[in-house]
Amino acid sequence: MREFVYLRAATVAEAVALASTTASDGGAPARYLAGGTNLVDLMREEVERPERVVDISRLPLSAVEDLPGGGLRLGALAGNTQVAADPRVRRRYPVLARAILSGASPQLRNRATVGGNLLQRTRCHYFYDTAAACNKRTPGAGCDALEGVNRGHAVLGASRSCVAVHPSDMCVALAALDATVNVTGPEGGRSVPFTGFHLLPGRTPQVETVLRDGELVTSVDLPPAPPGRGAYAKMRDRAGFAFALVSVAVLVHVEDGRIVLARLALGGVAHKPWRAREAEDLLTGATPGATAFESAARAALAEARPLRDNGFKPELARRLIRRTLTGLVTDAFTS
C-alpha cells in the first residue's frame, strides 16, 4: 500500500471540499472511505492509489427515513444489515432485503454501506492483478479477459475494452425498484435515476458512474412500493459468500388474469445492473404462464454475446427468469 493523506470530514460540505481540492490541483482523485470493504482491499493491491482518503464514516448519513407519499430514503452510510433488517424495507420492499442478504457474508454486510455498495468495483481477477492488462485499471492497456479465463464475465452491454461485470446484489434490486441516487458535489446537489447511475464500458471502462469529481452519494430514495410481489434469485458457484453468475430481481402484479406491472433486472451479466425493458414490455398485458414467461426470458437475453467460457450464461439467465416468474405468479394465485 502506498502512502496517502488521511482526512476525516465533519460535514458533507467539508468532505466534498476535501475531495475536490485534489482533483482541482490535477492530482490523483481523492477517495471517500465509509465501510472500507472494497476500497481498502484495492489500496492494498495498489489497484487504487489515492493521494487523499476522506473518511466520511462519522457523517450523519446513516438513517433510514420515510418520505412523503410512502417512499423510503436510505442514507448512504446506512449499513447493509441495517437496511435488510429494517421492518419497512422487509414489508414494503422484500426484494431489496432478499438481495442484500444474498450478498457477501454477515460480517461484511455489517460493515458495508448503501453508498459503498453502489460504488464497489468489479471483482474481475484481471482488474485485481496488476501484472495483467486491464483498461479499467490502466486505460489503453488492453483487456486480458477477452481471451483469458472469462467464465464469470459479461454477456450483455460489453465492449472490446472491458467485459467485467458489476458485482452488487443490492444494486440489481434497486434497479428494479426504480430508485433514485442523491449526490452532493462542488456545484450543489442533484438526483440521478438509478438505472442511469452506472455506465456501460464503451471505450472508457474506467468511468463507471455519472459521478463528477468530488461528488458524494448522500442517499438513495425508494419510490412508494409497487403493488404485487417481488423476488430476488441468484445462481452462484457455492451457497454462500460468492458473486452471482446470474441473478434476477423481479416485480410482478396481476389483476383480472393479466400482468399489469412487470419489472425485471439482471445481475452478473453486464457492466451495470441490467434492466430488461423489452422483457417487461412483453410481460405487461400478457396472461401469466409459460408462453409469456418464455417470451420474456428470450427477449431479456436476445442481445447476449457470450465469450469463450461463459456460453452457459444466457440459458442460465433464461431459466432463472422463467423459474422466478413462475414462482411469483403461483404464489400470487395460491396465497
Tab-separated table of C-alpha atoms in Angstrom, residues 2-326:
chain	number	residue	atom	x	y	z
A	2	ARG	CA	1.320	3.421	-0.938
A	3	GLU	CA	1.406	6.436	1.328
A	4	PHE	CA	-1.647	8.682	1.343
A	5	VAL	CA	-3.075	11.558	3.337
A	6	TYR	CA	-5.904	10.556	5.672
A	7	LEU	CA	-8.542	13.200	6.416
A	8	ARG	CA	-11.720	12.941	8.458
A	9	ALA	CA	-14.681	15.104	7.451
A	10	ALA	CA	-17.118	16.502	9.985
A	11	THR	CA	-19.774	17.609	7.479
A	12	VAL	CA	-20.864	16.746	3.956
A	13	ALA	CA	-19.663	20.149	2.746
A	14	GLU	CA	-16.245	19.589	4.291
A	15	ALA	CA	-15.986	16.126	2.743
A	16	VAL	CA	-16.781	17.483	-0.714
A	17	ALA	CA	-14.292	20.312	-0.295
A	18	LEU	CA	-11.517	17.960	0.810
A	19	ALA	CA	-12.136	15.555	-2.065
A	20	SER	CA	-12.497	18.304	-4.662
A	21	THR	CA	-9.223	20.059	-3.792
A	22	THR	CA	-7.087	17.196	-5.068
A	23	ALA	CA	-8.961	16.949	-8.360
A	24	SER	CA	-8.719	20.695	-8.969
A	25	ASP	CA	-4.950	20.580	-8.356
A	26	GLY	CA	-4.533	17.908	-11.012
A	27	GLY	CA	-3.559	15.204	-8.546
A	28	ALA	CA	-4.847	11.657	-8.274
A	29	PRO	CA	-8.536	11.639	-7.295
A	30	ALA	CA	-9.346	11.506	-3.614
A	31	ARG	CA	-11.451	8.588	-2.404
A	32	TYR	CA	-14.225	8.582	0.152
A	33	LEU	CA	-13.899	5.962	2.876
A	34	ALA	CA	-17.014	4.552	4.553
A	35	GLY	CA	-17.088	0.848	5.464
A	36	GLY	CA	-13.887	0.185	3.517
A	37	THR	CA	-14.868	-3.340	2.500
A	38	ASN	CA	-13.789	-2.744	-1.112
A	39	LEU	CA	-11.549	0.338	-1.094
A	40	VAL	CA	-9.079	-0.962	1.499
A	41	ASP	CA	-8.565	-4.199	-0.443
A	42	LEU	CA	-7.955	-2.254	-3.656
A	43	MET	CA	-5.446	0.012	-1.949
A	44	ARG	CA	-3.575	-2.964	-0.516
A	45	GLU	CA	-3.296	-4.426	-4.017
A	46	GLU	CA	-2.278	-0.981	-5.378
A	47	VAL	CA	-5.176	-1.021	-7.801
A	48	GLU	CA	-6.416	2.167	-6.143
A	49	ARG	CA	-3.715	4.758	-5.416
A	50	PRO	CA	-5.443	7.822	-3.973
A	51	GLU	CA	-3.352	10.718	-2.699
A	52	ARG	CA	-6.095	11.535	-0.191
A	53	VAL	CA	-8.590	9.358	1.625
A	54	VAL	CA	-11.515	11.309	3.057
A	55	ASP	CA	-13.158	9.429	5.933
A	56	ILE	CA	-16.910	10.055	5.859
A	57	SER	CA	-17.867	7.289	8.282
A	58	ARG	CA	-18.960	9.732	11.005
A	59	LEU	CA	-21.206	11.899	8.850
A	60	PRO	CA	-24.932	11.885	9.756
A	61	LEU	CA	-25.955	9.830	6.708
A	62	SER	CA	-26.940	6.512	8.270
A	63	ALA	CA	-30.678	6.994	8.806
A	64	VAL	CA	-33.477	5.136	7.038
A	65	GLU	CA	-36.348	7.622	6.796
A	66	ASP	CA	-39.909	7.669	5.492
A	67	LEU	CA	-40.604	10.008	2.583
A	68	PRO	CA	-43.867	11.835	1.893
A	69	GLY	CA	-46.133	9.672	-0.210
A	70	GLY	CA	-44.888	6.344	1.113
A	71	GLY	CA	-41.323	6.127	-0.174
A	72	LEU	CA	-38.190	5.481	1.843
A	73	ARG	CA	-34.813	7.218	1.970
A	74	LEU	CA	-31.741	5.084	2.637
A	75	GLY	CA	-28.824	7.115	3.975
A	76	ALA	CA	-25.578	6.474	2.127
A	77	LEU	CA	-23.943	5.304	5.357
A	78	ALA	CA	-26.788	3.015	6.378
A	79	GLY	CA	-25.323	-0.446	6.818
A	80	ASN	CA	-26.380	-3.303	4.585
A	81	THR	CA	-27.502	-5.354	7.576
A	82	GLN	CA	-29.373	-2.353	8.973
A	83	VAL	CA	-31.302	-1.867	5.716
A	84	ALA	CA	-32.123	-5.553	5.240
A	85	ALA	CA	-33.424	-5.803	8.831
A	86	ASP	CA	-35.493	-2.613	8.751
A	87	PRO	CA	-39.194	-3.572	9.132
A	88	ARG	CA	-40.240	-1.043	6.498
A	89	VAL	CA	-37.822	-2.494	3.952
A	90	ARG	CA	-38.867	-6.051	4.734
A	91	ARG	CA	-42.556	-5.180	4.497
A	92	ARG	CA	-42.595	-2.779	1.514
A	93	TYR	CA	-39.515	-3.846	-0.462
A	94	PRO	CA	-38.821	-7.508	0.316
A	95	VAL	CA	-36.963	-7.901	-2.988
A	96	LEU	CA	-34.341	-5.465	-1.673
A	97	ALA	CA	-33.979	-7.208	1.685
A	98	ARG	CA	-33.543	-10.569	-0.054
A	99	ALA	CA	-30.971	-9.171	-2.471
A	100	ILE	CA	-28.884	-7.709	0.349
A	101	LEU	CA	-28.975	-10.958	2.311
A	102	SER	CA	-27.794	-12.829	-0.795
A	103	GLY	CA	-24.563	-10.859	-0.858
A	104	ALA	CA	-21.200	-11.359	0.837
A	105	SER	CA	-21.137	-12.628	4.438
A	106	PRO	CA	-22.780	-11.412	7.657
A	107	GLN	CA	-19.501	-9.842	8.753
A	108	LEU	CA	-19.120	-7.864	5.519
A	109	ARG	CA	-22.778	-6.848	5.491
A	110	ASN	CA	-22.302	-5.434	8.975
A	111	ARG	CA	-19.559	-3.112	7.670
A	112	ALA	CA	-20.712	-2.383	4.130
A	113	THR	CA	-22.858	0.679	3.399
A	114	VAL	CA	-25.508	1.660	0.874
A	115	GLY	CA	-23.258	4.192	-0.855
A	116	GLY	CA	-20.309	1.841	-0.859
A	117	ASN	CA	-22.420	-0.892	-2.407
A	118	LEU	CA	-23.289	1.380	-5.312
A	119	LEU	CA	-19.637	2.284	-5.853
A	120	GLN	CA	-17.930	-1.075	-5.354
A	121	ARG	CA	-15.704	-2.001	-8.243
A	122	THR	CA	-15.687	-5.171	-10.291
A	123	ARG	CA	-14.212	-8.374	-8.893
A	124	CYS	CA	-12.675	-9.306	-12.269
A	125	HIS	CA	-9.418	-11.096	-11.418
A	126	TYR	CA	-7.586	-9.283	-14.222
A	127	PHE	CA	-8.615	-5.950	-12.695
A	128	TYR	CA	-7.101	-7.028	-9.373
A	129	ASP	CA	-3.935	-8.456	-10.941
A	130	THR	CA	-1.600	-5.508	-11.581
A	131	ALA	CA	0.521	-7.703	-13.870
A	132	ALA	CA	-2.441	-8.221	-16.230
A	133	ALA	CA	-3.649	-5.876	-18.961
A	134	CYS	CA	-6.793	-4.070	-17.832
A	135	ASN	CA	-8.323	-0.978	-19.416
A	136	LYS	CA	-10.405	-0.328	-16.319
A	137	ARG	CA	-7.306	-0.129	-14.122
A	138	THR	CA	-4.936	1.366	-16.736
A	139	PRO	CA	-6.766	2.966	-19.698
A	140	GLY	CA	-5.303	1.845	-23.013
A	141	ALA	CA	-3.548	-1.225	-21.595
A	142	GLY	CA	-5.882	-3.758	-23.208
A	143	CYS	CA	-8.158	-6.422	-21.711
A	144	ASP	CA	-6.688	-9.822	-20.882
A	145	ALA	CA	-10.151	-11.139	-20.001
A	146	LEU	CA	-11.170	-11.161	-23.679
A	147	GLU	CA	-9.001	-14.196	-24.396
A	148	GLY	CA	-8.393	-15.285	-20.812
A	149	VAL	CA	-10.500	-17.039	-18.203
A	150	ASN	CA	-13.841	-15.284	-18.670
A	151	ARG	CA	-16.431	-17.669	-17.232
A	152	GLY	CA	-17.843	-15.033	-14.879
A	153	HIS	CA	-17.787	-12.137	-17.297
A	154	ALA	CA	-20.384	-10.117	-19.196
A	155	VAL	CA	-22.688	-11.316	-21.946
A	156	LEU	CA	-24.676	-8.066	-22.278
A	157	GLY	CA	-23.525	-4.497	-22.930
A	158	ALA	CA	-19.812	-5.331	-23.012
A	159	SER	CA	-17.203	-3.890	-25.374
A	160	ARG	CA	-13.762	-4.815	-26.654
A	161	SER	CA	-12.392	-2.556	-23.936
A	162	CYS	CA	-13.976	-4.358	-20.997
A	163	VAL	CA	-16.089	-7.432	-20.288
A	164	ALA	CA	-16.188	-7.152	-16.483
A	165	VAL	CA	-19.464	-7.371	-14.549
A	166	HIS	CA	-20.828	-5.275	-11.704
A	167	PRO	CA	-20.681	-7.369	-8.510
A	168	SER	CA	-23.585	-5.972	-6.461
A	169	ASP	CA	-26.739	-7.829	-5.449
A	170	MET	CA	-28.347	-4.798	-3.803
A	171	CYS	CA	-27.998	-2.722	-6.969
A	172	VAL	CA	-29.960	-5.229	-9.050
A	173	ALA	CA	-32.938	-4.830	-6.721
A	174	LEU	CA	-32.572	-1.034	-6.673
A	175	ALA	CA	-32.657	-1.009	-10.479
A	176	ALA	CA	-35.907	-2.990	-10.489
A	177	LEU	CA	-37.398	-0.672	-7.862
A	178	ASP	CA	-36.718	2.495	-9.892
A	179	ALA	CA	-34.679	4.033	-7.090
A	180	THR	CA	-33.038	7.465	-7.263
A	181	VAL	CA	-29.499	8.333	-6.171
A	182	ASN	CA	-28.959	11.675	-4.417
A	183	VAL	CA	-25.490	13.227	-4.624
A	184	THR	CA	-23.805	16.408	-3.419
A	185	GLY	CA	-20.772	17.980	-5.061
A	186	PRO	CA	-18.903	21.241	-5.574
A	187	GLU	CA	-21.773	22.537	-7.703
A	188	GLY	CA	-24.513	21.522	-5.245
A	189	GLY	CA	-26.909	18.617	-5.075
A	190	ARG	CA	-28.630	16.614	-7.783
A	191	SER	CA	-30.612	13.406	-8.180
A	192	VAL	CA	-29.906	10.634	-10.700
A	193	PRO	CA	-32.287	7.825	-11.720
A	194	PHE	CA	-30.706	4.607	-10.533
A	195	THR	CA	-30.828	2.955	-13.947
A	196	GLY	CA	-28.735	5.854	-15.301
A	197	PHE	CA	-26.213	5.977	-12.467
A	198	HIS	CA	-23.873	3.200	-13.668
A	199	LEU	CA	-22.368	3.266	-17.164
A	200	LEU	CA	-21.588	0.648	-19.781
A	201	PRO	CA	-17.875	0.318	-20.610
A	202	GLY	CA	-17.721	1.534	-24.214
A	203	ARG	CA	-14.191	2.842	-24.754
A	204	THR	CA	-13.878	4.253	-21.230
A	205	PRO	CA	-14.459	1.388	-18.776
A	206	GLN	CA	-12.591	3.298	-16.068
A	207	VAL	CA	-15.551	5.711	-15.933
A	208	GLU	CA	-18.074	3.586	-14.077
A	209	THR	CA	-20.729	6.061	-12.915
A	210	VAL	CA	-22.052	9.518	-13.748
A	211	LEU	CA	-20.469	10.983	-10.596
A	212	ARG	CA	-18.421	14.132	-11.196
A	213	ASP	CA	-15.171	14.995	-9.424
A	214	GLY	CA	-15.760	15.400	-5.719
A	215	GLU	CA	-19.395	14.305	-5.751
A	216	LEU	CA	-20.566	12.277	-2.782
A	217	VAL	CA	-23.541	9.913	-2.686
A	218	THR	CA	-25.675	11.037	0.263
A	219	SER	CA	-28.757	8.825	-0.018
A	220	VAL	CA	-30.888	6.548	-2.173
A	221	ASP	CA	-34.621	7.172	-2.475
A	222	LEU	CA	-37.106	4.369	-2.993
A	223	PRO	CA	-40.458	5.354	-4.522
A	224	PRO	CA	-43.677	4.088	-2.931
A	225	ALA	CA	-43.690	0.305	-3.008
A	226	PRO	CA	-45.225	-1.038	-6.213
A	227	PRO	CA	-48.222	-3.360	-5.952
A	228	GLY	CA	-47.821	-7.084	-6.443
A	229	ARG	CA	-44.995	-9.391	-5.472
A	230	GLY	CA	-41.251	-9.337	-5.810
A	231	ALA	CA	-38.437	-11.873	-5.689
A	232	TYR	CA	-34.669	-11.979	-5.919
A	233	ALA	CA	-32.927	-15.134	-7.125
A	234	LYS	CA	-29.213	-15.791	-7.517
A	235	MET	CA	-27.203	-18.546	-9.145
A	236	ARG	CA	-23.606	-18.902	-7.950
A	237	ASP	CA	-20.870	-21.492	-7.661
A	238	ARG	CA	-21.392	-22.096	-3.945
A	239	ALA	CA	-24.203	-21.479	-1.489
A	240	GLY	CA	-22.644	-18.561	0.364
A	241	PHE	CA	-20.117	-15.723	0.037
A	242	ALA	CA	-19.990	-15.914	-3.760
A	243	PHE	CA	-20.763	-13.430	-6.514
A	244	ALA	CA	-23.595	-14.104	-8.923
A	245	LEU	CA	-23.069	-15.956	-12.142
A	246	VAL	CA	-26.581	-14.726	-12.866
A	247	SER	CA	-29.120	-13.045	-10.613
A	248	VAL	CA	-32.581	-11.635	-11.203
A	249	ALA	CA	-34.861	-9.178	-9.414
A	250	VAL	CA	-38.491	-9.446	-10.491
A	251	LEU	CA	-41.618	-7.457	-9.595
A	252	VAL	CA	-44.993	-8.611	-10.931
A	253	HIS	CA	-48.571	-7.534	-10.290
A	254	VAL	CA	-51.509	-9.494	-11.722
A	255	GLU	CA	-55.084	-8.192	-11.957
A	256	ASP	CA	-58.050	-9.942	-13.574
A	257	GLY	CA	-55.821	-12.590	-15.061
A	258	ARG	CA	-53.414	-10.141	-16.727
A	259	ILE	CA	-49.996	-8.827	-15.777
A	260	VAL	CA	-50.427	-5.088	-15.217
A	261	LEU	CA	-46.945	-4.359	-13.862
A	262	ALA	CA	-43.648	-6.089	-14.610
A	263	ARG	CA	-40.098	-5.130	-13.770
A	264	LEU	CA	-37.049	-7.258	-14.422
A	265	ALA	CA	-33.385	-6.572	-13.652
A	266	LEU	CA	-30.409	-8.888	-14.065
A	267	GLY	CA	-27.085	-9.125	-12.268
A	268	GLY	CA	-23.878	-10.961	-13.111
A	269	VAL	CA	-24.350	-10.420	-16.841
A	270	ALA	CA	-23.245	-6.847	-17.535
A	271	HIS	CA	-21.014	-3.956	-16.502
A	272	LYS	CA	-24.012	-2.485	-14.635
A	273	PRO	CA	-27.275	-3.803	-13.188
A	274	TRP	CA	-29.188	-4.682	-16.367
A	275	ARG	CA	-32.811	-3.584	-16.673
A	276	ALA	CA	-34.596	-5.824	-19.201
A	277	ARG	CA	-37.084	-3.340	-20.642
A	278	GLU	CA	-38.011	-5.446	-23.665
A	279	ALA	CA	-38.974	-8.331	-21.414
A	280	GLU	CA	-41.057	-6.006	-19.235
A	281	ASP	CA	-42.933	-4.732	-22.276
A	282	LEU	CA	-43.772	-8.280	-23.363
A	283	LEU	CA	-44.997	-9.235	-19.904
A	284	THR	CA	-47.185	-6.179	-19.384
A	285	GLY	CA	-50.708	-7.028	-20.522
A	286	ALA	CA	-49.913	-10.700	-21.050
A	287	THR	CA	-51.638	-13.656	-19.478
A	288	PRO	CA	-49.236	-15.101	-16.889
A	289	GLY	CA	-47.967	-18.512	-17.886
A	290	ALA	CA	-45.252	-20.474	-19.606
A	291	THR	CA	-45.686	-18.809	-23.015
A	292	ALA	CA	-45.385	-15.262	-21.683
A	293	PHE	CA	-42.505	-16.153	-19.393
A	294	GLU	CA	-40.578	-17.890	-22.165
A	295	SER	CA	-41.030	-14.880	-24.466
A	296	ALA	CA	-39.838	-12.509	-21.751
A	297	ALA	CA	-36.828	-14.652	-20.930
A	298	ARG	CA	-35.779	-14.802	-24.556
A	299	ALA	CA	-36.234	-11.066	-25.001
A	300	ALA	CA	-34.126	-10.326	-21.930
A	301	LEU	CA	-31.150	-12.220	-23.408
A	302	ALA	CA	-31.745	-11.534	-27.096
A	303	GLU	CA	-28.660	-9.309	-27.342
A	304	ALA	CA	-26.378	-11.626	-25.365
A	305	ARG	CA	-22.885	-12.097	-26.777
A	306	PRO	CA	-21.138	-14.841	-24.787
A	307	LEU	CA	-17.384	-15.195	-24.546
A	308	ARG	CA	-15.438	-18.437	-24.861
A	309	ASP	CA	-16.037	-19.647	-21.302
A	310	ASN	CA	-19.475	-18.254	-20.434
A	311	GLY	CA	-21.737	-19.567	-23.154
A	312	PHE	CA	-23.887	-21.120	-20.429
A	313	LYS	CA	-24.909	-17.741	-19.006
A	314	PRO	CA	-27.714	-16.769	-21.418
A	315	GLU	CA	-29.529	-20.081	-20.946
A	316	LEU	CA	-28.917	-19.986	-17.181
A	317	ALA	CA	-30.414	-16.493	-17.078
A	318	ARG	CA	-33.409	-17.515	-19.174
A	319	ARG	CA	-34.141	-20.455	-16.894
A	320	LEU	CA	-33.775	-18.325	-13.782
A	321	ILE	CA	-36.180	-15.715	-15.174
A	322	ARG	CA	-38.772	-18.372	-16.062
A	323	ARG	CA	-38.467	-20.079	-12.687
A	324	THR	CA	-38.696	-16.831	-10.713
A	325	LEU	CA	-41.704	-15.562	-12.652
A	326	THR	CA	-43.466	-18.885	-12.298
